[in-house]
Amino acid sequence: MPAGTLYRGREGMWSWVAHRVTGVLIFFFLFVHVLDTALVRVSPEAYDKVVATYKTPIVAILEYGLVAAILFHALNGLRVIAVDFWSKGPRYQKQMLWTVVGVWVVLMLGAIYPVLGHAARELFGS
């Protein structure tokens, strides 16, 4: 296949968009994380307040979204590497995309309890 076929078709376009969006979201998370961690030197009390907000159910849902973004970005990145460096990669890029999506769904289902378990107990009790 000629160069530029990696994102051909509807699935390829959406994987391209999702890869960029998840990359930007991860970047902003890291930026905020550096800022809130630096806050401990400026005002330990303010840092404690910020950390206390992280223990809320809404933030747990955001953490689950962060796990989803990082996991998809990583798996899709491996697919992009395979397409770029494996001679048969372009031929199998669509199958690899659906494999990435399948693995991502299975891992995200497995992450529900570890990531959202505390939030569920907060909302619904033990």
mmCIF file of C-alpha atoms in Angstrom:
data_model
loop_
_atom_site.group_PDB
_atom_site.id
_atom_site.type_symbol
_atom_site.label_atom_id
_atom_site.label_comp_id
_atom_site.label_asym_id
_atom_site.label_seq_id
_atom_site.Cartn_x
_atom_site.Cartn_y
_atom_site.Cartn_z
ATOM 1 C CA MET A 1 0.000 0.000 0.000
ATOM 2 C CA PRO A 2 1.244 3.471 -0.740
ATOM 3 C CA ALA A 3 2.185 5.936 1.987
ATOM 4 C CA GLY A 4 -0.746 7.748 3.565
ATOM 5 C CA THR A 5 -3.002 4.701 3.743
ATOM 6 C CA LEU A 6 -2.842 4.440 7.526
ATOM 7 C CA TYR A 7 -5.945 6.550 8.051
ATOM 8 C CA ARG A 8 -7.902 5.615 4.962
ATOM 9 C CA GLY A 9 -11.576 4.913 5.552
ATOM 10 C CA ARG A 10 -14.017 5.927 8.263
ATOM 11 C CA GLU A 11 -12.419 3.795 10.992
ATOM 12 C CA GLY A 12 -8.984 5.193 10.228
ATOM 13 C CA MET A 13 -10.235 8.756 10.376
ATOM 14 C CA TRP A 14 -11.849 8.222 13.775
ATOM 15 C CA SER A 15 -8.781 6.440 15.133
ATOM 16 C CA TRP A 16 -6.689 9.414 13.984
ATOM 17 C CA VAL A 17 -9.062 11.851 15.737
ATOM 18 C CA ALA A 18 -9.235 9.721 18.908
ATOM 19 C CA HIS A 19 -5.441 9.416 19.020
ATOM 20 C CA ARG A 20 -5.012 13.193 18.834
ATOM 21 C CA VAL A 21 -7.810 13.954 21.304
ATOM 22 C CA THR A 22 -6.538 11.440 23.867
ATOM 23 C CA GLY A 23 -3.009 12.814 23.473
ATOM 24 C CA VAL A 24 -4.199 16.358 24.173
ATOM 25 C CA LEU A 25 -6.293 15.221 27.160
ATOM 26 C CA ILE A 26 -3.329 13.342 28.622
ATOM 27 C CA PHE A 27 -1.126 16.413 28.129
ATOM 28 C CA PHE A 28 -3.597 18.633 30.002
ATOM 29 C CA PHE A 29 -3.890 16.089 32.807
ATOM 30 C CA LEU A 30 -0.112 16.062 33.189
ATOM 31 C CA PHE A 31 -0.036 19.866 33.169
ATOM 32 C CA VAL A 32 -2.671 20.079 35.932
ATOM 33 C CA HIS A 33 -0.953 17.296 37.863
ATOM 34 C CA VAL A 34 2.349 19.175 37.854
ATOM 35 C CA LEU A 35 0.575 22.342 39.004
ATOM 36 C CA ASP A 36 -1.346 20.685 41.836
ATOM 37 C CA THR A 37 1.765 18.840 43.005
ATOM 38 C CA ALA A 38 3.758 22.091 42.990
ATOM 39 C CA LEU A 39 1.030 23.622 45.159
ATOM 40 C CA VAL A 40 2.337 21.657 48.155
ATOM 41 C CA ARG A 41 5.395 23.943 48.302
ATOM 42 C CA VAL A 42 3.326 27.124 48.034
ATOM 43 C CA SER A 43 0.520 26.274 50.439
ATOM 44 C CA PRO A 44 0.182 22.854 52.067
ATOM 45 C CA GLU A 45 -3.354 23.765 53.203
ATOM 46 C CA ALA A 46 -4.442 24.576 49.643
ATOM 47 C CA TYR A 47 -2.807 21.362 48.461
ATOM 48 C CA ASP A 48 -4.779 19.373 51.052
ATOM 49 C CA LYS A 49 -8.022 20.994 49.857
ATOM 50 C CA VAL A 50 -7.260 20.149 46.243
ATOM 51 C CA VAL A 51 -6.385 16.554 47.111
ATOM 52 C CA ALA A 52 -9.620 16.260 49.131
ATOM 53 C CA THR A 53 -11.615 17.129 45.985
ATOM 54 C CA TYR A 54 -9.911 14.227 44.227
ATOM 55 C CA LYS A 55 -11.687 11.798 46.541
ATOM 56 C CA THR A 56 -15.148 12.679 45.206
ATOM 57 C CA PRO A 57 -17.190 10.357 42.972
ATOM 58 C CA ILE A 58 -17.147 12.867 40.106
ATOM 59 C CA VAL A 59 -13.358 12.878 40.065
ATOM 60 C CA ALA A 60 -13.408 9.056 40.152
ATOM 61 C CA ILE A 61 -15.395 9.120 36.920
ATOM 62 C CA LEU A 62 -12.863 11.555 35.467
ATOM 63 C CA GLU A 63 -10.077 9.188 36.560
ATOM 64 C CA TYR A 64 -11.819 6.375 34.715
ATOM 65 C CA GLY A 65 -11.895 8.615 31.653
ATOM 66 C CA LEU A 66 -8.191 9.286 32.116
ATOM 67 C CA VAL A 67 -7.483 5.548 32.285
ATOM 68 C CA ALA A 68 -9.551 5.121 29.112
ATOM 69 C CA ALA A 69 -7.639 7.868 27.309
ATOM 70 C CA ILE A 70 -4.195 6.610 28.331
ATOM 71 C CA LEU A 71 -5.025 3.007 27.502
ATOM 72 C CA PHE A 72 -6.492 3.803 24.083
ATOM 73 C CA HIS A 73 -3.628 6.163 23.244
ATOM 74 C CA ALA A 74 -1.048 3.527 24.204
ATOM 75 C CA LEU A 75 -2.722 0.646 22.360
ATOM 76 C CA ASN A 76 -3.423 2.707 19.261
ATOM 77 C CA GLY A 77 0.159 4.002 19.367
ATOM 78 C CA LEU A 78 1.411 0.422 19.233
ATOM 79 C CA ARG A 79 -0.867 -0.154 16.238
ATOM 80 C CA VAL A 80 0.528 2.924 14.489
ATOM 81 C CA ILE A 81 4.073 1.671 15.138
ATOM 82 C CA ALA A 82 3.133 -1.727 13.688
ATOM 83 C CA VAL A 83 1.644 -0.104 10.585
ATOM 84 C CA ASP A 84 4.730 2.073 10.142
ATOM 85 C CA PHE A 85 7.429 -0.530 10.755
ATOM 86 C CA TRP A 86 5.880 -3.904 9.847
ATOM 87 C CA SER A 87 5.909 -4.585 6.119
ATOM 88 C CA LYS A 88 2.403 -6.096 6.280
ATOM 89 C CA GLY A 89 1.143 -3.424 8.690
ATOM 90 C CA PRO A 90 -0.759 -1.313 6.152
ATOM 91 C CA ARG A 91 -2.544 -4.419 4.851
ATOM 92 C CA TYR A 92 -3.774 -5.376 8.330
ATOM 93 C CA GLN A 93 -4.292 -1.919 9.821
ATOM 94 C CA LYS A 94 -8.089 -2.240 9.911
ATOM 95 C CA GLN A 95 -7.951 -5.613 11.688
ATOM 96 C CA MET A 96 -5.372 -4.250 14.109
ATOM 97 C CA LEU A 97 -7.630 -1.278 14.856
ATOM 98 C CA TRP A 98 -10.530 -3.566 15.758
ATOM 99 C CA THR A 99 -8.158 -5.688 17.846
ATOM 100 C CA VAL A 100 -7.055 -2.533 19.692
ATOM 101 C CA VAL A 101 -10.699 -1.580 20.300
ATOM 102 C CA GLY A 102 -11.516 -5.093 21.542
ATOM 103 C CA VAL A 103 -8.547 -5.230 23.917
ATOM 104 C CA TRP A 104 -9.354 -1.689 25.098
ATOM 105 C CA VAL A 105 -12.971 -2.625 25.892
ATOM 106 C CA VAL A 106 -11.943 -5.751 27.799
ATOM 107 C CA LEU A 107 -9.339 -3.847 29.829
ATOM 108 C CA MET A 108 -11.753 -0.977 30.513
ATOM 109 C CA LEU A 109 -14.345 -3.451 31.787
ATOM 110 C CA GLY A 110 -11.650 -4.873 34.060
ATOM 111 C CA ALA A 111 -10.821 -1.367 35.311
ATOM 112 C CA ILE A 112 -14.372 -0.552 36.431
ATOM 113 C CA TYR A 113 -14.082 -1.920 39.956
ATOM 114 C CA PRO A 114 -10.490 -0.846 40.734
ATOM 115 C CA VAL A 115 -11.089 2.697 39.511
ATOM 116 C CA LEU A 116 -14.755 3.262 40.350
ATOM 117 C CA GLY A 117 -15.177 0.963 43.366
ATOM 118 C CA HIS A 118 -14.494 3.711 45.900
ATOM 119 C CA ALA A 119 -16.936 6.075 44.181
ATOM 120 C CA ALA A 120 -19.638 3.394 44.179
ATOM 121 C CA ARG A 121 -19.129 2.766 47.886
ATOM 122 C CA GLU A 122 -19.330 6.525 48.551
ATOM 123 C CA LEU A 123 -22.572 6.859 46.611
ATOM 124 C CA PHE A 124 -24.313 3.608 47.524
ATOM 125 C CA GLY A 125 -22.645 2.505 50.739
ATOM 126 C CA SER A 126 -20.631 -0.653 51.348
#
